Amino acid sequence: MEYRTSNALSRELGDALRQARRRAKVRTKTLLEELSWSAGKLSKLEIGMRGTSPDDVARLAGHIHVDIGTYDKIMALAHEPNSGHYVRPHGVAMPDSLRMLILHEQMAKTIRSYQTIVIPGLLQTADYAQALMGDGLDADLAVNDRMTRQGIFDKPLPPKARFFIYEAALHRMIGGPQVMYEQMLQLLFRGGVRLIPFAAALPRSLSSPFTFMTFDDHFPLTYVECGSVSLFLDTFEATKATQQSCNDLARVALSEEQSRSVFAKWADRFDRLREAEDVPGGDAVA
C-alpha cells in the first residue's frame, strides 16, 4: 500500500489543534478569513495530512484563544522533530490519557498486543485495573480512561484485535481470587486471545511487551510502554522488526481454542479459591 504523507506526530498535532478549535467554538468561516487560509489547508492540518510551520501553528492557536497550558503543549508538538520515535511521559503504568495512544487506537484497522506479566489493558476488567493501579484520584482517573479506551470495540467497525499473553500473567495474583476469576471469564469469552505457554521457546524478539497498530491510510505504529514513559515508533525499521515479532507470536502461541481451555481451568481454580476464602478455616486450593 502507498501511504499518504502523514506520521504519528503530525496526527497528534492535528488532533490537538482540532480539539482546541472545537472548544473555542470559533466560526470556521471567520477563522479562515482571519488567517487567509483555505478550508482544505485547515482540514488537512487537523487530520495530520499536511505540515505547516510553527509560526502558522502559533497564529492558529492565537486566533482560537487557547490557554497558556494548551498553547505550550501545541507548540511543543509543532517544534518536535519528526524522528520516527516519540517519547511521551505519564504516571507509572498509567498511559491511558496519552492522546497519541488514544487517537491511534481509535483509528486502527488492526491491533496486535503482547503482554508478559499483566493482562493487556484493552482486556482488563475495571477491578483488575484498579488493583494494578492502587487507590487515589490519579488511579481512579486512569482506570476510567482505560475503560473508555476499550470503547473502540463497541464501534460499528471495531479494529480487528489479536492479544497474546505470556502464561506468567495468569500466575500473578492481582486483587485476589474474585478479581482474577472475573478477569479469566473476560479472557474466556473474548475472541482473539492466545496464550504463550511457559514451555514455548521464546525468541529474543519477544522479550518485551508491545502493541502494533495498522491503519487504512497510514504507516503502522509500534507502541511500547516503559514504566513512566511510552515510546511510539513509525519508522520502517521498527515496523519491520515488530511485524517479525508478530509472526513469532503467532508461531509459538497456543490456538484460540487451546487458550480458552487454559483460561477455563484458571477460572475454575480462582473460583474455588474465592469460595475457600468465604469459608472460615477453608483449605487452600492447589
XYZ file of N, CA and C in Angstrom:
858
model
N 0.843 -1.196 0.000
C 0.000 0.000 0.000
C 0.878 1.247 0.000
N 0.455 2.258 -0.760
C 1.166 3.540 -0.760
C 0.506 4.458 0.268
N 1.261 4.849 1.279
C 0.697 5.647 2.360
C 0.786 7.134 2.029
N -0.205 7.871 2.459
C -0.210 9.312 2.264
C 0.801 9.973 3.193
N 1.075 11.248 2.925
C 2.046 11.971 3.737
C 1.457 12.258 5.109
N 1.857 11.461 6.070
C 1.351 11.605 7.427
C 2.242 10.805 8.346
N 2.315 11.212 9.599
C 3.049 10.435 10.590
C 2.361 10.610 11.934
N 2.786 9.821 12.906
C 2.121 9.839 14.209
C 2.174 11.221 14.850
N 3.290 11.927 14.669
C 3.436 13.253 15.268
C 2.488 14.264 14.630
N 2.420 14.283 13.298
C 1.544 15.252 12.630
C 0.080 14.991 12.962
N -0.276 13.718 13.145
C -1.662 13.406 13.513
C -1.965 13.845 14.946
N -0.990 13.690 15.849
C -1.206 14.146 17.223
C -1.345 15.663 17.270
N -0.507 16.375 16.517
C -0.607 17.829 16.463
C -1.951 18.250 15.878
N -2.338 17.624 14.780
C -3.619 17.958 14.163
C -4.785 17.722 15.100
N -4.719 16.630 15.843
C -5.775 16.318 16.806
C -5.839 17.379 17.898
N -4.681 17.822 18.381
C -4.642 18.853 19.424
C -5.240 20.167 18.918
N -4.935 20.517 17.673
C -5.479 21.748 17.095
C -6.985 21.641 16.890
N -7.436 20.499 16.411
C -8.873 20.309 16.177
C -9.660 20.394 17.484
N -9.148 19.736 18.528
C -9.839 19.786 19.819
C -9.878 21.208 20.378
N -8.758 21.918 20.244
C -8.704 23.293 20.754
C -9.678 24.193 19.998
N -9.753 24.021 18.686
C -10.679 24.849 17.889
C -12.129 24.572 18.277
N -12.453 23.302 18.479
C -13.834 22.962 18.841
C -14.201 23.502 20.219
N -13.238 23.447 21.144
C -13.514 24.000 22.481
C -13.743 25.510 22.418
N -13.028 26.171 21.498
C -13.137 27.628 21.385
C -14.456 28.067 20.761
N -15.106 27.166 20.007
C -16.386 27.456 19.354
C -16.290 28.682 18.444
N -15.151 28.794 17.762
C -14.951 29.874 16.801
C -15.557 29.458 15.463
N -16.266 30.362 14.806
C -16.847 30.049 13.495
C -15.720 29.778 12.509
N -15.807 28.641 11.828
C -14.739 28.244 10.918
C -14.537 29.272 9.813
N -15.631 29.790 9.270
C -15.527 30.763 8.180
C -14.765 32.001 8.634
N -15.085 32.478 9.826
C -14.399 33.660 10.359
C -12.919 33.381 10.575
N -12.623 32.201 11.118
C -11.234 31.826 11.381
C -10.429 31.774 10.091
N -10.996 31.175 9.054
C -10.288 31.061 7.779
C -10.040 32.433 7.162
N -11.005 33.321 7.290
C -10.837 34.674 6.748
C -9.732 35.418 7.485
N -9.690 35.266 8.815
C -8.672 35.956 9.604
C -7.273 35.438 9.300
N -7.166 34.137 9.018
C -5.867 33.528 8.740
C -5.493 33.586 7.265
N -6.471 33.901 6.415
C -6.288 33.842 4.952
C -5.910 32.428 4.519
N -6.582 31.456 5.104
C -6.364 30.041 4.782
C -7.555 29.508 4.008
N -7.300 28.465 3.239
C -8.393 27.736 2.599
C -8.946 26.709 3.578
N -10.171 26.278 3.343
C -10.761 25.234 4.187
C -9.957 23.948 4.077
N -9.420 23.685 2.881
C -8.627 22.471 2.676
C -7.360 22.463 3.511
N -6.710 23.628 3.635
C -5.484 23.698 4.430
C -5.768 23.373 5.888
N -6.823 23.957 6.436
C -7.163 23.703 7.834
C -7.547 22.245 8.047
N -8.352 21.716 7.139
C -8.799 20.324 7.272
C -7.625 19.359 7.242
N -6.723 19.538 6.288
C -5.573 18.635 6.171
C -4.630 18.766 7.366
N -4.489 19.979 7.871
C -3.645 20.183 9.049
C -4.225 19.449 10.252
N -5.541 19.506 10.421
C -6.172 18.909 11.591
C -6.224 17.386 11.540
N -6.105 16.802 10.360
C -6.063 15.336 10.292
C -4.635 14.829 10.085
N -3.672 15.736 10.174
C -2.273 15.328 10.103
C -1.773 15.019 8.717
N -2.499 15.456 7.688
C -2.103 15.143 6.318
C -1.319 16.275 5.668
N -1.051 17.304 6.409
C -0.325 18.439 5.855
C 0.558 19.034 6.937
N 1.788 19.348 6.583
C 2.673 20.020 7.510
C 2.545 21.527 7.363
N 2.965 22.252 8.355
C 2.990 23.704 8.280
C 4.041 24.198 9.258
N 4.356 25.456 9.199
C 5.415 25.999 10.048
C 4.909 26.220 11.467
N 5.825 26.200 12.448
C 5.421 26.538 13.817
C 4.777 27.916 13.909
N 5.196 28.847 13.037
C 4.593 30.182 13.055
C 3.116 30.114 12.688
N 2.786 29.297 11.680
C 1.383 29.136 11.299
C 0.575 28.497 12.426
N 1.179 27.515 13.083
C 0.507 26.856 14.206
C 0.255 27.866 15.322
N 1.247 28.706 15.597
C 1.102 29.721 16.642
C -0.003 30.715 16.289
N -0.086 31.106 15.010
C -1.144 32.023 14.574
C -2.518 31.398 14.793
N -2.645 30.125 14.407
C -3.924 29.436 14.586
C -4.288 29.355 16.066
N -3.311 28.970 16.889
C -3.569 28.862 18.331
C -3.971 30.212 18.916
N -3.340 31.273 18.441
C -3.685 32.606 18.932
C -5.089 33.024 18.539
N -5.491 32.694 17.317
C -6.817 33.099 16.842
C -7.946 32.346 17.539
N -7.653 31.175 18.073
C -8.708 30.443 18.790
C -8.565 30.610 20.307
N -7.629 31.490 20.712
C -7.516 31.929 22.110
C -7.330 30.769 23.091
N -6.368 29.910 22.809
C -6.110 28.795 23.725
C -5.439 29.315 24.995
N -5.614 28.588 26.090
C -4.950 28.969 27.334
C -3.457 28.662 27.229
N -2.679 29.179 28.158
C -1.222 29.074 28.069
C -0.749 27.625 28.126
N -1.415 26.797 28.942
C -1.017 25.396 29.027
C -1.227 24.674 27.717
N -2.389 24.900 27.087
C -2.677 24.279 25.791
C -1.730 24.810 24.727
N -1.462 26.119 24.768
C -0.544 26.717 23.796
C 0.835 26.072 23.888
N 1.332 25.907 25.101
C 2.661 25.310 25.280
C 2.701 23.876 24.749
N 1.644 23.111 25.000
C 1.602 21.731 24.513
C 1.571 21.687 22.990
N 0.752 22.539 22.395
C 0.647 22.571 20.935
C 1.968 22.983 20.306
N 2.610 24.000 20.862
C 3.861 24.473 20.274
C 4.993 23.469 20.480
N 4.950 22.725 21.579
C 5.951 21.669 21.777
C 5.827 20.620 20.679
N 4.596 20.270 20.311
C 4.383 19.322 19.215
C 4.835 19.920 17.885
N 4.547 21.205 17.686
C 4.912 21.859 16.426
C 6.420 21.915 16.229
N 7.170 22.017 17.322
C 8.631 22.108 17.236
C 9.318 20.751 17.352
N 8.584 19.715 17.728
C 9.205 18.398 17.898
C 9.645 17.843 16.543
N 10.883 17.371 16.430
C 11.350 16.824 15.148
C 10.641 15.527 14.796
N 10.414 15.335 13.511
C 9.792 14.101 13.038
C 10.867 13.024 12.939
N 11.197 12.427 14.073
C 12.293 11.460 14.151
C 11.848 10.034 13.881
N 10.531 9.807 13.923
C 10.029 8.445 13.770
C 9.921 7.704 15.085
N 10.412 8.312 16.171
C 10.215 7.737 17.505
C 9.904 8.879 18.472
N 8.815 8.718 19.202
C 8.271 9.799 20.011
C 8.056 9.306 21.438
N 8.638 10.016 22.400
C 8.551 9.645 23.812
C 7.474 10.494 24.482
N 6.590 9.820 25.216
C 5.528 10.532 25.924
C 5.520 10.110 27.396
N 5.729 11.052 28.328
C 5.724 10.719 29.763
C 4.305 10.563 30.297
N 4.189 9.812 31.380
C 2.896 9.619 32.036
C 3.147 9.033 33.423
N 2.108 8.883 34.218
C 2.241 8.234 35.511
C 2.684 6.794 35.335
N 3.352 6.244 36.336
C 3.850 4.872 36.245
C 2.696 3.922 35.952
N 2.823 3.179 34.850
C 1.812 2.206 34.411
C 0.459 2.849 34.126
N 0.466 4.150 33.831
C -0.795 4.855 33.557
C -0.699 5.643 32.246
N -0.621 4.976 31.103
C -0.502 5.679 29.830
C -1.845 6.045 29.211
N -2.936 5.782 29.925
C -4.255 5.762 29.300
C -4.788 7.118 28.865
N -4.186 8.213 29.327
C -4.641 9.534 28.908
C -3.796 10.106 27.772
N -2.818 9.364 27.286
C -1.959 9.859 26.206
C -2.763 9.987 24.916
N -2.797 11.189 24.350
C -3.561 11.390 23.124
C -2.985 10.595 21.964
N -1.665 10.442 21.910
C -1.092 9.678 20.803
C -1.579 8.231 20.839
N -1.739 7.682 22.034
C -2.246 6.319 22.169
C -3.732 6.251 21.839
N -4.523 7.107 22.461
C -5.977 7.085 22.263
C -6.336 7.329 20.805
N -5.721 8.340 20.218
C -6.007 8.713 18.836
C -5.770 7.554 17.885
N -4.644 6.875 18.046
C -4.302 5.815 17.100
C -5.067 4.522 17.363
N -5.420 4.257 18.606
C -6.296 3.107 18.863
C -7.655 3.321 18.201
N -8.145 4.549 18.220
C -9.436 4.846 17.603
C -9.378 4.744 16.083
N -8.213 4.992 15.505
C -8.051 4.949 14.055
C -7.665 3.570 13.530
N -7.194 2.703 14.400
C -6.557 1.455 13.969
C -7.513 0.538 13.213
N -6.962 -0.106 12.210
C -7.680 -1.161 11.484
C -7.415 -2.504 12.147
N -6.166 -2.720 12.570
C -5.811 -3.930 13.314
C -4.950 -3.548 14.510
N -5.047 -4.342 15.563
C -4.228 -4.160 16.761
C -3.674 -5.514 17.163
N -2.361 -5.565 17.380
C -1.718 -6.757 17.928
C -1.059 -6.346 19.240
N -1.423 -7.009 20.327
C -0.903 -6.633 21.642
C -0.274 -7.842 22.315
N 0.910 -7.637 22.880
C 1.640 -8.708 23.574
C 2.003 -8.230 24.963
N 1.634 -9.018 25.984
C 1.972 -8.689 27.362
C 2.586 -9.902 28.046
N 3.538 -9.636 28.946
C 4.282 -10.730 29.572
C 3.893 -11.004 31.024
N 3.562 -9.970 31.802
C 3.274 -10.216 33.225
C 1.930 -9.652 33.678
N 1.217 -8.976 32.801
C -0.128 -8.494 33.132
C -1.046 -8.759 31.943
N -2.342 -8.673 32.189
C -3.324 -8.777 31.119
C -3.286 -7.475 30.313
N -3.377 -7.529 28.985
C -3.376 -6.294 28.190
C -4.454 -5.316 28.652
N -4.119 -4.034 28.645
C -5.040 -3.016 29.141
C -6.394 -3.035 28.466
N -6.428 -3.319 27.170
C -7.690 -3.330 26.442
C -8.568 -4.521 26.796
N -8.039 -5.454 27.591
C -8.808 -6.623 28.020
C -9.092 -6.626 29.517
N -8.534 -5.696 30.244
C -8.651 -5.720 31.703
C -10.062 -5.364 32.170
N -10.516 -6.049 33.226
C -11.734 -5.618 33.902
C -11.406 -4.383 34.736
N -12.436 -3.652 35.119
C -12.208 -2.451 35.927
C -11.566 -2.799 37.266
N -11.993 -3.904 37.871
C -11.432 -4.286 39.173
C -9.972 -4.711 39.049
N -9.629 -5.387 37.970
C -8.238 -5.792 37.746
C -7.371 -4.543 37.560
N -7.852 -3.613 36.735
C -7.100 -2.377 36.501
C -6.941 -1.585 37.793
N -7.997 -1.523 38.598
C -7.929 -0.788 39.862
C -6.920 -1.423 40.805
N -6.912 -2.751 40.862
C -5.958 -3.443 41.732
C -4.524 -3.204 41.275
N -4.314 -3.116 39.978
C -2.979 -2.833 39.445
C -2.523 -1.427 39.811
N -3.419 -0.467 39.699
C -3.048 0.940 39.831
C -3.125 1.453 41.258
N -3.852 0.754 42.123
C -3.950 1.184 43.507
C -5.071 2.178 43.733
N -4.993 2.871 44.858
C -6.034 3.825 45.246
C -5.587 5.256 44.948
N -6.532 6.168 45.066
C -6.222 7.575 44.858
C -6.895 8.112 43.613
N -6.990 9.444 43.538
C -7.679 10.093 42.431
C -7.020 9.786 41.098
N -5.683 9.864 41.035
C -4.987 9.592 39.781
C -5.276 8.181 39.289
N -5.269 7.220 40.208
C -5.546 5.836 39.834
C -6.979 5.685 39.345
N -7.921 6.325 40.027
C -9.326 6.239 39.619
C -9.526 6.819 38.221
N -8.884 7.948 37.953
C -8.988 8.565 36.630
C -8.376 7.669 35.564
N -7.238 7.046 35.891
C -6.573 6.165 34.935
C -7.430 4.942 34.625
N -8.082 4.385 35.642
C -8.974 3.241 35.416
C -10.126 3.652 34.504
N -10.699 4.815 34.765
C -11.787 5.306 33.917
C -11.314 5.500 32.479
N -10.109 6.057 32.320
C -9.548 6.236 30.978
C -9.347 4.892 30.288
N -8.899 3.892 31.041
C -8.655 2.572 30.453
C -9.960 1.929 29.989
N -10.996 2.058 30.790
C -12.296 1.515 30.393
C -12.841 2.258 29.169
N -12.595 3.568 29.116
C -13.027 4.353 27.959
C -12.300 3.904 26.702
N -11.014 3.602 26.822
C -10.251 3.114 25.666
C -10.878 1.858 25.081
N -11.410 1.006 25.939
C -11.995 -0.247 25.470
C -13.246 -0.030 24.626
N -13.758 1.196 24.629
C -14.920 1.522 23.811
C -14.677 1.385 22.322
N -13.427 1.271 21.894
C -13.160 1.096 20.463
C -13.789 -0.186 19.933
N -14.031 -1.150 20.813
C -14.619 -2.414 20.362
C -16.140 -2.338 20.249
N -16.719 -1.216 20.648
C -18.159 -1.017 20.520
C -18.514 -0.224 19.271
N -17.522 0.178 18.496
C -17.779 0.937 17.280
C -18.434 0.045 16.226
N -19.148 0.630 15.259
C -19.732 -0.170 14.178
C -18.688 -0.986 13.417
N -17.492 -0.407 13.254
C -16.388 -1.120 12.603
C -15.194 -1.130 13.558
N -15.186 -2.019 14.531
C -14.084 -2.061 15.502
C -12.813 -2.593 14.865
N -11.666 -2.290 15.447
C -10.418 -2.850 14.912
C -10.391 -4.359 15.093
N -9.723 -5.026 14.188
C -9.512 -6.466 14.332
C -8.330 -6.648 15.282
N -8.606 -7.159 16.470
C -7.579 -7.220 17.515
C -7.168 -8.654 17.809
N -5.873 -8.829 18.049
C -5.318 -10.108 18.481
C -4.446 -9.833 19.701
N -4.677 -10.595 20.757
C -3.942 -10.411 22.004
C -3.144 -11.672 22.321
N -1.890 -11.470 22.694
C -1.004 -12.570 23.064
C -0.541 -12.335 24.498
N -0.759 -13.317 25.353
C -0.458 -13.171 26.779
C 0.477 -14.290 27.218
N 1.609 -13.916 27.800
C 2.528 -14.920 28.334
C 1.921 -15.511 29.604
N 2.147 -16.804 29.799
C 1.490 -17.537 30.880
C 1.762 -16.942 32.264
N 2.890 -16.270 32.434
C 3.225 -15.682 33.736
C 2.137 -14.734 34.234
N 1.428 -14.071 33.310
C 0.382 -13.128 33.711
C -0.759 -13.820 34.443
N -0.979 -15.102 34.159
C -2.055 -15.839 34.822
C -1.657 -16.251 36.231
N -0.366 -16.419 36.464
C 0.126 -16.832 37.778
C 0.238 -15.660 38.746
N 0.192 -14.460 38.245
C 0.348 -13.273 39.086
C -1.008 -12.870 39.666
N -1.167 -13.029 40.954
C -2.435 -12.728 41.623
C -2.607 -11.221 41.763
N -3.566 -10.667 41.042
C -3.852 -9.238 41.087
C -5.229 -9.037 41.712
N -5.261 -8.448 42.901
C -6.531 -8.107 43.519
C -7.261 -9.230 44.221
N -6.734 -10.443 44.179
C -7.384 -11.549 44.869
C -8.147 -12.467 43.936
N -8.617 -13.616 44.447
C -9.279 -14.631 43.622
C -10.520 -14.131 42.884
N -11.332 -13.288 43.533
C -12.551 -12.800 42.878
C -12.205 -11.981 41.641
N -11.244 -11.091 41.786
C -10.821 -10.254 40.657
C -10.244 -11.117 39.541
N -9.408 -12.083 39.898
C -8.793 -12.942 38.892
C -9.827 -13.848 38.220
N -10.801 -14.314 38.979
C -11.872 -15.139 38.406
C -12.623 -14.359 37.324
N -13.020 -13.140 37.642
C -13.748 -12.326 36.669
C -12.875 -11.974 35.468
N -11.572 -11.784 35.721
C -10.665 -11.487 34.615
C -10.509 -12.691 33.696
N -10.454 -13.899 34.260
C -10.365 -15.101 33.429
C -11.621 -15.274 32.576
N -12.774 -14.946 33.139
C -14.009 -15.022 32.352
C -13.958 -14.034 31.188
N -13.394 -12.863 31.446
C -13.246 -11.865 30.383
C -12.401 -12.419 29.239
N -11.310 -13.094 29.568
C -10.451 -13.684 28.542
C -11.145 -14.849 27.854
N -11.902 -15.604 28.623
C -12.547 -16.806 28.106
C -13.574 -16.483 27.026
N -14.306 -15.403 27.227
C -15.402 -15.089 26.309
C -15.055 -13.996 25.301
N -13.818 -13.543 25.315
C -13.366 -12.524 24.354
C -12.578 -13.213 23.253
N -12.971 -13.034 22.020
C -12.259 -13.666 20.917
C -10.914 -13.015 20.656
N -10.057 -13.727 19.944
C -8.778 -13.166 19.531
C -7.699 -13.170 20.584
N -7.838 -14.011 21.624
C -6.846 -14.048 22.705
C -6.108 -15.380 22.656
N -4.777 -15.307 22.639
C -3.961 -16.523 22.580
C -2.885 -16.482 23.664
N -2.646 -17.638 24.254
C -1.706 -17.761 25.370
C -0.353 -18.263 24.883
N 0.714 -17.673 25.441
C 2.074 -18.158 25.196
C 2.463 -19.003 26.400
N 2.571 -20.321 26.268
C 2.864 -21.169 27.431
C 4.317 -21.059 27.866
N 4.569 -21.395 29.132
C 5.939 -21.402 29.640
C 6.838 -22.283 28.784
N 6.271 -23.356 28.251
C 7.075 -24.324 27.502
C 7.530 -23.802 26.147
N 6.947 -22.698 25.687
C 7.307 -22.171 24.369
C 8.734 -21.630 24.377
N 9.443 -21.883 23.308
C 10.795 -21.344 23.142
C 10.672 -19.932 22.578
N 10.868 -18.938 23.442
C 10.674 -17.556 23.021
C 11.915 -17.001 22.340
N 11.777 -16.474 21.141
C 12.912 -15.795 20.503
C 13.188 -14.464 21.191
N 14.337 -13.873 20.922
C 14.705 -12.607 21.567
C 13.703 -11.495 21.280
N 13.036 -11.581 20.138
C 12.095 -10.531 19.754
C 10.909 -10.433 20.703
N 10.698 -11.462 21.533
C 9.541 -11.477 22.425
C 9.930 -11.261 23.883
N 11.036 -10.588 24.115
C 11.491 -10.346 25.490
C 10.727 -9.212 26.161
N 10.085 -8.346 25.371
C 9.391 -7.182 25.938
C 7.997 -7.040 25.337
N 7.044 -6.511 26.121
C 5.688 -6.289 25.610
C 5.670 -5.191 24.549
N 4.652 -5.215 23.704
C 4.474 -4.168 22.702
C 3.055 -4.233 22.158
N 2.661 -3.165 21.482
C 1.408 -3.130 20.730
C 1.727 -2.635 19.332
N 1.103 -3.256 18.335
C 1.358 -2.922 16.933
C 0.024 -2.603 16.270
N -0.088 -1.402 15.718
C -1.334 -0.965 15.093
C -1.129 -0.674 13.614
N -2.084 -1.103 12.796
C -2.058 -0.773 11.374
C -3.304 0.040 11.039
N -3.215 0.780 9.923
C -4.267 1.727 9.550
C -4.561 1.613 8.058
N -5.698 2.133 7.656
C -6.064 2.085 6.241
C -5.123 2.924 5.386
N -4.787 4.120 5.860
C -4.069 5.077 5.015
C -2.721 5.531 5.556
N -2.299 4.988 6.689
C -1.072 5.460 7.314
C -0.116 4.309 7.586
N 1.143 4.661 7.769
C 2.156 3.664 8.080
C 1.880 3.092 9.467
N 2.174 1.814 9.704
C 1.911 1.198 11.010
C 2.656 1.904 12.147
N 2.161 1.675 13.367
C 2.727 2.304 14.559
C 2.979 1.249 15.624
N 4.189 1.263 16.177
C 4.546 0.386 17.293
C 4.528 1.197 18.580
N 3.935 0.620 19.612
C 3.810 1.296 20.904
C 4.416 0.412 21.983
N 5.332 0.996 22.789
C 5.996 0.260 23.861
C 5.906 1.084 25.141
N 5.350 0.488 26.190
C 5.251 1.168 27.485
C 6.437 0.791 28.356
N 7.094 1.795 28.940
C 8.284 1.557 29.768
C 8.154 2.333 31.077
N 7.404 1.792 32.025
C 7.269 2.441 33.323
C 6.527 3.751 33.241
N 7.253 4.869 33.365
C 6.625 6.186 33.383
C 6.720 6.915 32.045
N 7.144 6.220 31.000
C 7.145 6.795 29.654
C 6.654 5.742 28.669
N 6.152 6.218 27.541
C 5.788 5.322 26.447
C 6.490 5.792 25.188
N 6.854 4.823 24.359
C 7.575 5.103 23.123
C 6.712 4.687 21.939
N 6.572 5.586 20.979
C 5.819 5.319 19.755
C 6.796 5.389 18.582
N 6.747 4.387 17.713
C 7.685 4.317 16.589
C 6.923 4.057 15.292
N 7.221 4.850 14.260
C 6.614 4.588 12.954
C 7.656 4.580 11.830
N 8.887 4.199 12.182
C 9.926 4.061 11.169
C 9.780 2.727 10.444
N 10.354 2.648 9.267
C 10.319 1.400 8.500
C 11.012 0.286 9.262
N 12.154 0.608 9.886
C 12.921 -0.414 10.607
C 12.133 -0.971 11.787
N 11.485 -0.084 12.550
C 10.693 -0.535 13.698
C 9.512 -1.375 13.246
N 8.882 -0.952 12.168
C 7.733 -1.700 11.651
C 8.144 -3.091 11.194
N 9.247 -3.182 10.495
C 9.723 -4.482 10.019
C 10.027 -5.411 11.190
N 10.691 -4.881 12.225
C 11.041 -5.696 13.392
C 9.793 -6.146 14.144
N 8.817 -5.248 14.292
C 7.607 -5.606 15.031
C 6.759 -6.596 14.249
N 6.721 -6.462 12.943
C 5.996 -7.442 12.133
C 6.595 -8.832 12.308
N 7.925 -8.910 12.408
C 8.566 -10.199 12.651
C 8.189 -10.730 14.030
N 8.117 -9.843 15.018
C 7.710 -10.262 16.360
C 6.285 -10.810 16.349
N 5.405 -10.170 15.589
C 4.025 -10.660 15.483
C 3.986 -12.044 14.844
N 4.829 -12.259 13.851
C 4.914 -13.587 13.231
C 5.415 -14.618 14.234
N 6.396 -14.223 15.049
C 6.928 -15.135 16.072
C 5.850 -15.481 17.100
N 5.047 -14.496 17.488
C 3.966 -14.747 18.438
C 2.977 -15.767 17.889
N 2.575 -15.568 16.653
C 1.612 -16.485 16.044
C 2.166 -17.897 15.961
N 3.481 -17.999 15.839
C 4.114 -19.320 15.699
C 4.173 -20.069 17.024
N 4.446 -19.383 18.137
C 4.661 -20.075 19.415
C 3.414 -20.118 20.303
N 2.400 -19.331 19.990
C 1.215 -19.261 20.847
C 0.315 -20.477 20.662
N -0.422 -20.796 21.710
C -1.483 -21.789 21.592
C -2.581 -21.236 20.682
N -3.388 -22.122 20.123
C -4.523 -21.669 19.328
C -5.545 -20.997 20.248
N -6.510 -20.295 19.659
C -7.548 -19.667 20.478
C -8.318 -20.715 21.272
N -8.623 -21.840 20.646
C -9.369 -22.896 21.333
C -8.567 -23.472 22.493
N -7.283 -23.740 22.257
C -6.430 -24.247 23.336
C -6.309 -23.217 24.458
N -6.198 -21.961 24.081
C -6.069 -20.893 25.079
C -7.327 -20.789 25.927
N -8.492 -20.884 25.301
C -9.742 -20.824 26.065
C -9.818 -21.960 27.077
N -9.318 -23.117 26.694
C -9.314 -24.251 27.621
C -8.467 -23.933 28.855
N -7.320 -23.302 28.651
C -6.454 -22.922 29.775
C -7.130 -21.853 30.633
N -7.739 -20.858 29.998
C -8.423 -19.803 30.762
C -9.559 -20.393 31.599
N -10.259 -21.371 31.042
C -11.354 -22.013 31.783
C -10.827 -22.730 33.019
N -9.684 -23.388 32.887
C -9.090 -24.084 34.036
C -8.674 -23.091 35.115
N -8.096 -21.973 34.690
C -7.704 -20.958 35.666
C -8.933 -20.316 36.304
N -9.988 -20.109 35.534
C -11.220 -19.566 36.107
C -11.769 -20.500 37.176
N -11.729 -21.789 36.903
C -12.198 -22.773 37.881
C -11.335 -22.731 39.141
N -10.019 -22.605 38.950
C -9.111 -22.559 40.101
C -9.397 -21.332 40.963
N -9.542 -20.177 40.328
C -9.816 -18.955 41.093
C -11.209 -18.995 41.720
N -12.149 -19.652 41.057
C -13.486 -19.796 41.619
C -13.435 -20.587 42.924
N -12.662 -21.661 42.927
C -12.530 -22.469 44.139
C -11.766 -21.708 45.226
N -10.796 -20.907 44.821
C -10.052 -20.101 45.794
C -10.949 -19.066 46.467
N -11.805 -18.431 45.679
C -12.673 -17.409 46.271
C -13.718 -18.048 47.174
N -14.174 -19.239 46.807
C -15.124 -19.939 47.670
C -14.460 -20.359 48.980
N -13.196 -20.777 48.887
C -12.466 -21.168 50.096
C -12.270 -19.977 51.023
N -12.106 -18.783 50.450
C -11.945 -17.580 51.269
C -13.204 -17.265 52.067
N -14.357 -17.666 51.519
C -15.626 -17.372 52.186
C -15.933 -18.341 53.321
N -15.152 -19.429 53.392
C -15.381 -20.435 54.423
C -14.318 -20.275 55.506
N -14.693 -19.960 56.741
C -13.694 -19.814 57.813
C -12.860 -21.080 57.948
N -11.537 -20.915 57.898
C -10.653 -22.067 58.023
C -10.612 -22.934 56.793
N -11.131 -22.400 55.651
C -11.151 -23.188 54.421
C -9.755 -23.553 53.975
N -9.607 -24.718 53.374
C -8.301 -25.179 52.911
C -7.898 -24.430 51.652
N -6.588 -24.250 51.486
C -6.057 -23.645 50.269
C -6.292 -24.576 49.097
N -6.505 -23.991 47.923
C -6.744 -24.768 46.711
C -5.467 -24.830 45.910
N -5.078 -26.010 45.515
C -3.846 -26.156 44.743
C -4.079 -25.737 43.306
